[in-house]
């Protein structure tokens, strides 16, 4: 048997180096593709896990503010919501608000509260969830006659984590003590605004 020559050894080394270079190029080219595909899959899986499912509950706390159409009377306070998801898009619950009122021409500032039921419908399945809804309940306290309150609302929830969100909401509210007064008072309603955060569990 003949011993391999130096030339043969050199050729073998060149072949091995060429294979190594090709393999390195393949790994270097495919690594970003694999990482990108993994991130895309992970973000897709995360998006599917964001937000509530049917049967989940929700608690949120918000700062509130309201004003009349002329912005010369206003209130601020705290609002807490507790709700149940009838589906992954439909939320029903109870809302409790406590407000401090500053009325023009009145030296005595007043406190009032409201307790309402609400229903909201959410759109989309990503991190941003716009919603529309309505509320109905009662208002009471120092500066108001105990009476009914109703309103329409719209807002946006943005999920920072799979079950934790920040939200903004605007409500058009009006007072009533009968069905006739509800129709009469709708045009004399006030806007209420809330910004807060909440969790699904």
CSV table of C-alpha atoms in Angstrom, one decimal:
chain,number,residue,atom,x,y,z
A,1,UNK,CA,0.0,0.0,0.0
A,2,UNK,CA,1.4,3.4,-1.0
A,3,UNK,CA,1.7,6.2,1.6
A,4,UNK,CA,-0.3,9.3,0.7
A,5,UNK,CA,1.8,12.0,-0.8
A,6,UNK,CA,2.2,15.5,0.5
A,7,UNK,CA,0.0,16.7,-2.4
A,8,UNK,CA,-2.8,14.4,-1.4
A,9,UNK,CA,-2.6,15.6,2.2
A,10,UNK,CA,-2.8,19.2,1.0
A,11,UNK,CA,-5.8,18.4,-1.2
A,12,UNK,CA,-7.6,16.8,1.8
A,13,UNK,CA,-6.9,19.8,4.0
A,14,UNK,CA,-8.2,22.2,1.3
A,15,UNK,CA,-11.4,20.0,0.9
A,16,UNK,CA,-11.9,20.0,4.7
A,17,UNK,CA,-11.4,23.8,4.9
A,18,UNK,CA,-13.8,24.4,2.0
A,19,UNK,CA,-16.5,22.2,3.7
A,20,UNK,CA,-16.0,24.1,6.9
A,21,UNK,CA,-16.3,27.5,5.2
A,22,UNK,CA,-19.5,26.4,3.4
A,23,UNK,CA,-20.9,25.0,6.6
A,24,UNK,CA,-20.1,28.2,8.5
A,25,UNK,CA,-21.8,30.3,5.7
A,26,UNK,CA,-24.8,28.1,5.8
A,27,UNK,CA,-25.1,28.3,9.7
A,28,UNK,CA,-24.5,32.1,9.6
A,29,UNK,CA,-27.1,32.6,6.9
A,30,UNK,CA,-29.7,30.3,8.4
A,31,UNK,CA,-29.3,31.5,12.0
A,32,UNK,CA,-31.0,34.9,11.5
A,33,UNK,CA,-33.8,33.1,9.6
A,34,UNK,CA,-34.3,30.7,12.5
A,35,UNK,CA,-34.2,33.4,15.1
A,36,UNK,CA,-36.6,35.5,13.1
A,37,UNK,CA,-39.0,32.6,12.7
A,38,UNK,CA,-38.8,31.8,16.4
A,39,UNK,CA,-39.5,35.4,17.4
A,40,UNK,CA,-42.5,35.6,14.9
A,41,UNK,CA,-43.9,32.3,16.3
A,42,UNK,CA,-43.4,33.5,19.9
A,43,UNK,CA,-45.0,36.9,19.2
A,44,UNK,CA,-47.9,35.1,17.5
A,45,UNK,CA,-48.3,32.8,20.5
A,46,UNK,CA,-48.1,35.7,22.9
A,47,UNK,CA,-50.8,37.6,20.9
A,48,UNK,CA,-53.0,34.6,21.2
A,49,UNK,CA,-52.6,34.6,25.0
A,50,UNK,CA,-53.4,38.3,25.5
A,51,UNK,CA,-56.6,39.4,27.0
A,52,UNK,CA,-59.5,37.6,28.7
A,53,UNK,CA,-61.3,34.4,27.9
A,54,UNK,CA,-65.0,33.5,28.5
A,55,UNK,CA,-65.6,33.3,32.2
A,56,UNK,CA,-62.7,35.5,33.3
A,57,UNK,CA,-63.2,38.4,35.7
A,58,UNK,CA,-61.9,41.9,35.5
A,59,UNK,CA,-61.0,44.5,38.1
A,60,UNK,CA,-59.9,48.1,37.2
A,61,UNK,CA,-59.4,51.3,39.0
A,62,UNK,CA,-59.4,54.7,37.3
A,63,UNK,CA,-59.2,58.4,38.0
A,64,UNK,CA,-62.3,60.2,36.8
A,65,UNK,CA,-63.2,63.7,35.7
A,66,UNK,CA,-66.3,65.3,34.3
A,67,UNK,CA,-67.4,68.7,33.1
A,68,UNK,CA,-70.6,70.3,31.7
A,69,UNK,CA,-70.7,71.5,28.1
A,70,UNK,CA,-69.4,75.0,29.1
A,71,UNK,CA,-66.5,73.6,31.3
A,72,UNK,CA,-67.5,75.9,34.2
A,73,UNK,CA,-68.6,73.1,36.6
A,74,UNK,CA,-66.4,70.0,37.1
A,75,UNK,CA,-65.7,67.0,39.3
A,76,UNK,CA,-62.9,64.6,39.9
A,77,UNK,CA,-62.7,61.3,41.7
A,78,UNK,CA,-62.0,57.6,41.7
A,79,UNK,CA,-63.9,54.8,39.9
A,80,UNK,CA,-63.6,51.0,40.4
A,81,UNK,CA,-65.0,48.4,38.0
A,82,UNK,CA,-65.6,44.7,38.7
A,83,UNK,CA,-66.9,42.6,35.8
A,84,UNK,CA,-67.4,39.2,34.3
A,85,UNK,CA,-66.7,38.1,30.7
A,86,UNK,CA,-69.8,36.4,29.1
A,87,UNK,CA,-67.5,35.9,26.1
A,88,UNK,CA,-64.0,37.0,25.2
A,89,UNK,CA,-65.5,40.2,23.9
A,90,UNK,CA,-68.5,40.9,26.1
A,91,UNK,CA,-68.0,42.3,29.6
A,92,UNK,CA,-70.8,43.0,32.2
A,93,UNK,CA,-70.2,44.3,35.7
A,94,UNK,CA,-70.7,46.9,38.4
A,95,UNK,CA,-69.0,50.3,38.6
A,96,UNK,CA,-68.6,52.4,41.8
A,97,UNK,CA,-67.5,56.0,41.6
A,98,UNK,CA,-66.8,58.6,44.3
A,99,UNK,CA,-66.5,62.2,43.1
A,100,UNK,CA,-65.5,65.6,44.5
A,101,UNK,CA,-67.5,68.4,42.9
A,102,UNK,CA,-66.5,72.0,42.4
A,103,UNK,CA,-69.5,74.1,41.4
A,104,UNK,CA,-69.2,77.6,40.0
A,105,UNK,CA,-70.8,80.2,42.4
A,106,UNK,CA,-71.0,77.7,45.3
A,107,UNK,CA,-68.5,78.2,48.1
A,108,UNK,CA,-69.2,74.7,49.6
A,109,UNK,CA,-67.6,71.9,47.5
A,110,UNK,CA,-69.5,68.7,47.6
A,111,UNK,CA,-69.0,64.9,47.5
A,112,UNK,CA,-71.2,62.5,45.6
A,113,UNK,CA,-71.2,58.9,44.4
A,114,UNK,CA,-72.7,56.6,41.8
A,115,UNK,CA,-73.4,52.9,41.5
A,116,UNK,CA,-74.0,51.5,38.1
A,117,UNK,CA,-74.3,48.4,36.1
A,118,UNK,CA,-72.5,48.4,32.7
A,119,UNK,CA,-72.0,46.3,29.6
A,120,UNK,CA,-69.1,46.7,27.1
A,121,UNK,CA,-68.3,45.0,23.8
A,122,UNK,CA,-64.6,44.8,22.8
A,123,UNK,CA,-63.2,44.7,19.3
A,124,UNK,CA,-60.0,43.0,18.1
A,125,UNK,CA,-57.8,40.3,19.6
A,126,UNK,CA,-54.4,42.0,19.8
A,127,UNK,CA,-52.9,44.2,22.5
A,128,UNK,CA,-55.2,47.2,21.7
A,129,UNK,CA,-58.9,46.6,22.3
A,130,UNK,CA,-61.3,49.4,21.5
A,131,UNK,CA,-64.8,49.0,23.1
A,132,UNK,CA,-68.3,50.5,23.2
A,133,UNK,CA,-70.9,50.1,25.9
A,134,UNK,CA,-73.6,51.6,28.1
A,135,UNK,CA,-74.3,52.0,31.8
A,136,UNK,CA,-77.3,52.4,34.1
A,137,UNK,CA,-77.6,53.1,37.8
A,138,UNK,CA,-78.1,55.8,40.5
A,139,UNK,CA,-76.3,58.9,41.7
A,140,UNK,CA,-76.4,60.2,45.3
A,141,UNK,CA,-74.6,62.5,47.6
A,142,UNK,CA,-74.3,66.1,49.0
A,143,UNK,CA,-74.7,68.1,45.9
A,144,UNK,CA,-77.2,66.0,43.9
A,145,UNK,CA,-80.8,64.8,44.2
A,146,UNK,CA,-80.8,61.0,44.5
A,147,UNK,CA,-81.7,60.0,41.0
A,148,UNK,CA,-81.1,57.7,38.1
A,149,UNK,CA,-78.0,58.0,35.8
A,150,UNK,CA,-77.5,56.5,32.4
A,151,UNK,CA,-74.9,56.8,29.7
A,152,UNK,CA,-73.1,55.6,26.6
A,153,UNK,CA,-69.4,55.0,26.6
A,154,UNK,CA,-66.4,54.2,24.4
A,155,UNK,CA,-62.8,53.6,25.1
A,156,UNK,CA,-59.6,51.7,24.6
A,157,UNK,CA,-57.7,49.1,26.6
A,158,UNK,CA,-54.1,48.4,25.8
A,159,UNK,CA,-52.6,45.2,27.2
A,160,UNK,CA,-49.0,45.8,28.5
A,161,UNK,CA,-48.9,42.2,29.8
A,162,UNK,CA,-51.2,39.2,28.9
A,163,UNK,CA,-53.7,40.0,31.6
A,164,UNK,CA,-52.7,43.6,32.7
A,165,UNK,CA,-53.9,46.7,30.7
A,166,UNK,CA,-54.1,50.4,30.8
A,167,UNK,CA,-57.4,52.1,29.6
A,168,UNK,CA,-59.0,55.3,28.7
A,169,UNK,CA,-62.8,55.8,28.7
A,170,UNK,CA,-65.2,58.6,27.8
A,171,UNK,CA,-68.9,58.4,28.9
A,172,UNK,CA,-71.8,60.6,28.0
A,173,UNK,CA,-74.0,60.7,31.1
A,174,UNK,CA,-77.4,62.1,31.8
A,175,UNK,CA,-79.7,62.1,34.9
A,176,UNK,CA,-83.3,61.0,35.0
A,177,UNK,CA,-86.1,60.1,37.5
A,178,UNK,CA,-88.6,58.8,34.9
A,179,UNK,CA,-88.6,57.6,31.3
A,180,UNK,CA,-89.9,61.0,30.2
A,181,UNK,CA,-87.2,62.9,32.0
A,182,UNK,CA,-84.6,60.6,30.5
A,183,UNK,CA,-85.7,61.7,27.0
A,184,UNK,CA,-85.7,65.4,28.1
A,185,UNK,CA,-82.4,65.3,29.9
A,186,UNK,CA,-80.4,63.4,27.3
A,187,UNK,CA,-79.5,66.6,25.5
A,188,UNK,CA,-78.3,68.1,28.8
A,189,UNK,CA,-75.9,65.4,29.6
A,190,UNK,CA,-72.2,65.7,30.6
A,191,UNK,CA,-69.0,64.0,29.5
A,192,UNK,CA,-67.0,62.0,32.0
A,193,UNK,CA,-63.5,60.8,31.4
A,194,UNK,CA,-61.4,58.1,33.1
A,195,UNK,CA,-57.8,56.9,32.8
A,196,UNK,CA,-56.7,53.9,34.7
A,197,UNK,CA,-55.4,50.3,34.7
A,198,UNK,CA,-56.8,46.8,35.4
A,199,UNK,CA,-56.3,43.1,35.4
A,200,UNK,CA,-58.1,40.0,34.1
A,201,UNK,CA,-58.1,36.9,36.4
